[in-house]
Coordinates of C-alpha atoms in Angstrom, one line a residue:
M1 CA 84.3 78.6 116.5
R2 CA 82.3 77.7 113.5
F3 CA 79.1 77.2 115.5
Y4 CA 79.7 80.5 117.3
R5 CA 80.2 82.3 114.0
L6 CA 77.1 80.7 112.6
L7 CA 75.0 82.0 115.5
S8 CA 76.7 85.4 115.2
R9 CA 75.2 85.8 111.7
L10 CA 71.7 85.6 113.1
P11 CA 69.9 88.9 113.7
R12 CA 68.9 87.7 117.2
P13 CA 70.2 87.2 119.9
R14 CA 73.2 89.5 119.7
S15 CA 74.7 89.0 123.2
Y16 CA 76.9 86.0 124.1
I17 CA 74.6 85.2 127.1
G18 CA 71.6 85.4 124.8
K19 CA 73.2 82.8 122.4
I20 CA 73.7 80.4 125.3
L21 CA 70.2 80.8 126.6
F22 CA 68.8 80.4 123.1
V23 CA 70.6 77.1 122.6
S24 CA 69.4 75.9 126.0
F25 CA 65.8 76.9 125.2
V26 CA 65.9 75.1 121.8
G27 CA 67.6 72.0 123.3
V28 CA 65.0 71.7 126.1
H29 CA 61.8 72.5 124.1
I30 CA 62.3 70.5 120.9
P31 CA 61.9 67.1 122.8
L32 CA 58.9 68.5 124.7
I33 CA 57.2 69.8 121.5
A34 CA 57.8 66.4 119.9
L35 CA 56.2 64.6 122.8
I36 CA 53.2 66.9 122.9
L37 CA 52.6 66.4 119.1
Y38 CA 52.9 62.7 119.6
L39 CA 50.3 62.6 122.4
L40 CA 47.9 64.9 120.6
L41 CA 48.1 63.5 117.1
L42 CA 49.5 60.0 117.0
S43 CA 48.6 58.3 120.3
D44 CA 45.4 56.4 120.9
I45 CA 45.0 57.9 124.4
A46 CA 41.8 59.8 125.0
M47 CA 42.1 63.6 124.8
T48 CA 40.7 64.0 128.3
T49 CA 43.6 62.0 129.6
V50 CA 46.2 63.7 127.4
L51 CA 45.4 67.3 128.3
P52 CA 46.3 67.1 132.1
V53 CA 49.6 65.5 131.1
V54 CA 50.3 68.2 128.6
V55 CA 49.5 71.0 131.1
V56 CA 51.7 69.4 133.7
L57 CA 54.5 69.1 131.2
L58 CA 54.2 72.7 130.1
V59 CA 54.1 74.1 133.7
A60 CA 57.1 71.9 134.7
T61 CA 59.0 72.9 131.5
V62 CA 58.4 76.6 132.1
G63 CA 59.6 76.3 135.7
G64 CA 62.6 74.3 134.7
T65 CA 63.5 76.6 131.9
V66 CA 63.4 79.7 134.2
A67 CA 65.5 77.9 136.8
T68 CA 68.0 76.7 134.1
F69 CA 68.3 80.2 132.6
A70 CA 68.9 81.7 136.0
A71 CA 71.6 79.0 136.8
L72 CA 73.3 79.5 133.4
Y73 CA 73.3 83.3 133.8
A74 CA 74.9 82.9 137.3
L75 CA 77.5 80.4 135.9
L76 CA 78.4 82.9 133.2
A77 CA 79.4 85.5 135.9
P78 CA 83.2 84.7 135.5
V79 CA 83.0 85.4 131.7
R80 CA 81.0 88.6 132.3
A81 CA 83.5 89.7 135.0
S82 CA 86.5 89.0 132.8
S83 CA 85.1 90.9 129.9
A84 CA 84.2 93.9 132.1
A85 CA 87.6 93.9 133.7
I86 CA 89.4 94.0 130.3
R87 CA 87.1 96.8 129.1
Q88 CA 87.5 98.8 132.3
Y89 CA 91.3 98.6 132.0
L90 CA 91.3 99.6 128.4
E91 CA 89.0 102.6 129.0
T92 CA 90.3 103.8 132.4
G93 CA 93.7 102.2 132.9
V94 CA 92.5 101.1 136.4
L95 CA 93.7 97.6 137.3
P96 CA 90.7 95.4 138.2
R97 CA 90.5 92.9 141.0
L98 CA 89.3 89.5 139.8
P99 CA 89.3 86.3 141.8
S100 CA 92.7 84.6 141.2
E101 CA 92.4 81.1 142.4
S102 CA 95.1 78.8 141.1
G103 CA 96.0 75.1 141.2
D104 CA 95.2 71.9 139.3
D105 CA 91.7 71.5 140.9
V106 CA 90.2 74.8 139.6
D107 CA 87.9 74.8 136.6
A108 CA 88.3 76.7 133.3
A109 CA 86.3 79.7 134.5
A110 CA 88.5 80.2 137.5
R111 CA 91.6 79.8 135.4
L112 CA 90.3 82.3 132.9
M113 CA 89.8 85.0 135.6
A114 CA 93.2 84.2 137.2
D115 CA 95.0 84.4 133.8
I116 CA 93.3 87.7 132.9
Q117 CA 94.2 89.2 136.3
E118 CA 97.8 88.1 135.9
G119 CA 98.0 89.3 132.3
L120 CA 96.5 92.7 133.1
T121 CA 98.8 93.0 136.1
R122 CA 101.9 92.2 134.0
L123 CA 100.7 94.6 131.3
D124 CA 100.2 97.4 133.9
Y125 CA 103.7 96.9 135.3
A126 CA 105.2 96.9 131.8
L127 CA 103.3 100.1 130.8
A128 CA 104.4 101.8 134.1
A129 CA 108.0 100.8 133.5
S130 CA 107.8 101.9 129.9
K131 CA 106.4 105.3 130.9
A132 CA 109.0 105.8 133.6
A133 CA 111.8 104.8 131.1
R134 CA 110.3 107.2 128.5
E135 CA 110.2 110.1 130.9
A136 CA 113.7 109.4 132.1
T137 CA 114.9 109.2 128.5
T138 CA 113.1 112.4 127.6
A139 CA 114.6 114.2 130.6
E140 CA 118.1 112.9 129.8
K141 CA 117.6 113.8 126.1
K142 CA 116.6 117.4 127.0
E143 CA 119.6 117.7 129.4
V144 CA 122.1 116.4 126.8
F145 CA 120.7 118.7 124.0
G146 CA 120.6 121.6 126.5
M147 CA 124.3 121.0 127.3
L148 CA 125.1 120.7 123.6
S149 CA 123.2 123.9 122.9
R150 CA 125.3 125.7 125.6
L151 CA 128.5 124.2 124.2
S152 CA 127.6 125.4 120.7
H153 CA 127.2 128.9 122.0
D154 CA 130.6 128.7 123.6
L155 CA 132.2 127.5 120.4
R156 CA 130.6 130.1 118.2
T157 CA 132.3 133.0 120.0
P158 CA 135.9 132.0 119.3
L159 CA 135.0 130.8 115.8
N160 CA 133.5 134.2 114.9
A161 CA 136.7 135.8 116.0
I162 CA 138.7 133.3 113.8
V163 CA 136.5 134.1 110.8
G164 CA 136.9 137.8 111.4
F165 CA 140.6 137.8 111.8
S166 CA 141.1 135.5 108.8
Q167 CA 139.0 137.9 106.7
M168 CA 141.2 140.8 107.8
M169 CA 144.3 138.9 107.0
H170 CA 143.1 137.7 103.6
N171 CA 142.1 141.2 102.7
E172 CA 145.3 142.7 104.2
M173 CA 143.2 145.3 106.0
L174 CA 146.1 146.3 108.3
G175 CA 148.8 146.0 105.8
P176 CA 150.5 143.4 103.6
L177 CA 151.3 140.0 105.0
G178 CA 154.7 139.8 103.4
T179 CA 154.2 136.5 101.5
K180 CA 151.4 135.8 99.1
A181 CA 151.0 132.2 100.3
Y182 CA 149.8 133.6 103.6
R183 CA 146.7 135.1 101.9
G184 CA 145.8 131.6 100.7
Y185 CA 146.3 130.2 104.2
A186 CA 144.0 132.9 105.6
R187 CA 141.4 132.2 102.9
D188 CA 141.5 128.4 103.9
I189 CA 141.2 129.3 107.5
E190 CA 138.2 131.5 106.8
T191 CA 136.5 128.8 104.6
S192 CA 137.1 126.1 107.2
S193 CA 135.9 128.2 110.0
Q194 CA 132.8 129.2 108.2
Q195 CA 132.0 125.6 107.5
L196 CA 132.6 124.7 111.1
L197 CA 130.5 127.6 112.3
D198 CA 127.7 126.6 109.9
R199 CA 127.8 123.0 111.3
I200 CA 127.7 124.2 114.8
Q201 CA 124.7 126.5 114.0
R202 CA 122.8 123.5 112.6
I203 CA 123.6 121.5 115.7
L204 CA 122.5 124.4 117.8
D205 CA 119.2 124.7 115.9
L206 CA 118.6 120.9 116.3
S207 CA 119.5 121.1 120.0
Q208 CA 116.9 123.8 120.6
M209 CA 114.2 121.8 118.9
E210 CA 115.1 118.5 120.7
S211 CA 115.3 120.2 124.1
G212 CA 111.9 121.9 123.6
D213 CA 113.3 125.4 123.8
L214 CA 112.1 126.5 120.4
S215 CA 108.9 128.5 120.5
L216 CA 106.5 128.8 117.6
A217 CA 104.2 131.5 116.3
M218 CA 101.8 130.0 113.8
E219 CA 100.4 132.6 111.4
S220 CA 99.6 133.3 107.8
V221 CA 102.8 133.3 105.9
S222 CA 103.3 134.3 102.2
L223 CA 105.0 131.3 100.6
D224 CA 106.4 133.6 97.9
Q225 CA 108.1 135.8 100.4
A226 CA 109.4 132.9 102.5
V227 CA 110.9 131.2 99.4
D228 CA 112.4 134.5 98.2
E229 CA 114.1 135.1 101.6
A230 CA 115.4 131.5 101.7
V231 CA 116.8 131.6 98.1
R232 CA 118.5 135.0 98.8
A233 CA 120.0 133.5 102.0
K234 CA 121.4 130.5 100.1
H235 CA 122.6 132.5 97.0
L236 CA 126.2 132.8 98.2
H237 CA 126.3 129.1 99.1
A238 CA 125.0 128.2 95.6
G239 CA 127.5 130.5 94.0
A240 CA 130.4 129.1 95.9
A241 CA 129.4 125.6 94.8
G242 CA 128.9 126.6 91.2
V243 CA 125.2 125.9 91.3
D244 CA 122.6 128.1 89.7
I245 CA 119.5 128.6 91.9
S246 CA 116.2 130.1 90.9
A247 CA 112.6 130.3 92.0
T248 CA 109.5 130.4 89.8
M249 CA 106.6 131.0 92.1
A250 CA 103.2 131.5 90.6
G251 CA 100.7 133.5 92.7
S252 CA 101.0 134.5 96.3
A253 CA 99.7 131.5 98.2
C254 CA 99.5 131.9 102.0
V255 CA 100.2 128.9 104.3
L256 CA 99.7 128.4 108.0
A257 CA 103.2 128.0 109.5
D258 CA 105.8 129.6 111.8
R259 CA 107.6 132.0 109.5
S260 CA 111.1 131.5 110.9
A261 CA 110.7 127.6 111.0
L262 CA 109.4 127.5 107.5
I263 CA 112.2 129.6 106.0
Q264 CA 114.8 127.6 107.9
S265 CA 113.2 124.4 106.6
I266 CA 113.3 125.6 103.0
M267 CA 116.9 126.8 103.4
N268 CA 118.0 123.4 104.7
V269 CA 116.3 121.6 101.9
I270 CA 117.9 124.0 99.4
G271 CA 121.2 123.4 101.2
V272 CA 120.9 119.7 100.7
A273 CA 120.1 120.1 97.0
I274 CA 123.2 122.4 96.6
E275 CA 125.5 120.1 98.6
T276 CA 124.5 117.1 96.5
T277 CA 124.7 118.9 93.2
A278 CA 128.0 119.9 91.5
S279 CA 128.8 121.6 88.2
N280 CA 131.3 120.0 85.8
E281 CA 132.3 120.2 82.2
Q282 CA 129.3 118.0 81.1
K283 CA 126.6 119.5 83.3
A284 CA 125.9 122.7 85.1
G285 CA 124.5 122.4 88.6
R286 CA 121.0 123.7 88.9
V287 CA 118.4 124.1 91.7
T288 CA 114.9 125.4 91.1
V289 CA 112.0 126.1 93.5
S290 CA 108.4 126.1 92.6
A291 CA 104.9 125.6 94.1
T292 CA 101.6 124.2 93.2
T293 CA 98.2 124.8 94.9
D294 CA 95.2 122.4 95.0
A295 CA 92.2 121.8 97.2
E296 CA 94.3 119.8 99.8
G297 CA 97.0 122.5 100.3
V298 CA 100.2 123.8 98.9
T299 CA 103.2 121.7 97.7
L300 CA 106.5 123.4 97.6
S301 CA 108.9 121.6 95.1
I302 CA 112.7 122.0 95.2
A303 CA 114.3 120.2 92.2
D304 CA 118.0 119.7 91.4
N305 CA 120.0 117.8 88.8
G306 CA 122.4 116.2 91.3
R307 CA 123.0 112.7 92.6
A308 CA 120.7 110.6 94.6
L309 CA 120.7 110.7 98.4
D310 CA 122.4 107.6 99.8
R311 CA 122.4 105.9 103.2
N312 CA 125.1 108.2 104.6
D313 CA 123.0 111.3 103.8
V314 CA 119.7 110.2 105.2
P315 CA 119.1 109.8 109.0
A316 CA 117.6 106.5 110.0
G317 CA 114.3 108.0 111.0
L318 CA 113.8 109.5 107.5
A319 CA 114.8 106.5 105.4
D320 CA 111.2 105.8 104.4
R321 CA 110.5 109.3 103.1
G322 CA 111.9 108.7 99.6
F323 CA 114.5 107.0 97.4
V324 CA 117.8 106.1 99.2
A325 CA 120.7 104.8 97.1
E326 CA 122.7 101.9 98.3
R327 CA 126.1 103.5 97.8
E328 CA 128.4 103.4 100.9
A329 CA 130.0 106.7 100.3
T330 CA 129.1 110.1 98.7
N331 CA 132.0 110.2 96.3
S332 CA 130.1 110.2 93.1
P333 CA 131.6 112.6 90.5
E334 CA 128.0 113.8 89.8
G335 CA 127.8 115.5 93.1
V336 CA 129.7 116.3 96.2
G337 CA 128.8 117.2 99.8
D338 CA 129.8 116.1 103.3
A339 CA 127.4 113.3 104.3
T340 CA 127.2 114.5 107.9
S341 CA 126.4 118.0 106.8
V342 CA 123.7 116.7 104.4
S343 CA 122.3 114.4 107.1
I344 CA 122.0 117.2 109.7
S345 CA 120.5 119.6 107.1
L346 CA 117.9 116.9 106.1
L347 CA 117.0 116.2 109.8
L348 CA 116.7 119.9 110.5
A349 CA 114.5 120.5 107.5
D350 CA 112.2 117.6 108.5
R351 CA 111.9 118.7 112.2
L352 CA 111.3 122.3 111.2
A353 CA 108.7 121.2 108.6
V354 CA 106.9 119.1 111.2
L355 CA 106.8 122.1 113.6
S356 CA 105.1 124.1 110.8
G357 CA 102.6 121.3 110.1
A358 CA 104.4 120.2 106.9
R359 CA 105.8 116.9 105.6
L360 CA 109.0 116.5 103.7
T361 CA 109.4 113.8 101.0
W362 CA 111.6 113.3 98.0
H363 CA 112.2 111.1 95.0
F364 CA 115.0 110.6 92.5
V365 CA 114.9 110.1 88.7
E366 CA 118.1 108.8 87.1
G367 CA 119.5 111.4 84.7
R368 CA 117.2 114.2 86.0
G369 CA 118.0 114.5 89.6
K370 CA 116.0 114.8 92.8
L371 CA 112.7 116.4 93.6
F372 CA 111.9 117.4 97.2
H373 CA 108.3 118.1 98.3
L374 CA 107.1 120.1 101.3
A375 CA 103.4 119.6 101.7
L376 CA 101.9 122.6 103.6
A377 CA 98.5 123.5 104.8
K378 CA 96.7 126.5 103.3
H379 CA 96.0 129.4 105.6
A380 CA 92.3 129.6 106.6
E381 CA 90.6 132.8 107.7
G382 CA 90.9 133.1 111.5
A383 CA 93.3 130.2 111.8
D384 CA 96.2 132.2 113.3
R385 CA 97.2 130.8 116.6
K386 CA 100.1 130.7 119.0
A387 CA 101.9 127.6 119.9
A388 CA 104.9 126.7 122.0

């Protein structure tokens, strides 16, 4: 390899065949030049005698060189064919047909072609099997998530009825229940049903995305309005958790996104911040939303003063997006929140952000809390488009 690399540093010749021919030319002509110089300069033979010999040597050398070059070029056909076969397969995916002689009596060139043919054939079979498996997995995944989506719809109907009836009982809309404890039970039923309904809705949203049933309409979206709508939607959630939520948006930056997907993504990130932040006697829970704009785009920041995300909170596919604590459970007194709910919300936020062309990341600072970032693209004039 050292000699090959040395020749490769030369400006000429560039091709592999050219290198071989160059070496052959030099190897043949150096002895000839040395002989001619000896005959012309150092020998005592008369010039009239030397010249015919030199002419014959030159003619014979030229003929021999041409024949040698032609033979070498022909002998290098297996190398050229092997290289062309690999290049053809990489560019077109069409399996080549090289001579595939085998056995102990074949030379290195024949073995090279046979090995390349077998290697490309195995690779082609492996790629075909991988493609078939991927298509089957995709179809199965769509079917499973489609069934889950239909099941979620079936579950939401009775749950809505339970929530409605428990609210009526808790408020005693049709008359007193008779015992005050029943009002507490009705409130617990309502709270649990709302939590279960919210979980099912998240699973339904995730099922729609994974099954490919979610359509998008990419357009210019006012980030201020999207954040305001998301904050208002999570206001009750924050109030129930004793967390103060506010937004300090400067300017009216417009981003290119699907409005509904963007709002849902922001809501899910805010939901994660709320669920992992709790108020206590020493610290009041707080979530703030802000944005910064630069030449590269718009960054939406959602900060809280809660605990770090741990391994139970973060789906495996998002573990590289930011700081993940090593705690086994989310029972820190600094923050509460169901790990499954947080994980689903985080996964939903990421999937919806990706659909809107954004990227979700976060980091954690001890004593200060978490900071989530949604990197969004600025809206460019005429960039509205429809996508599905």
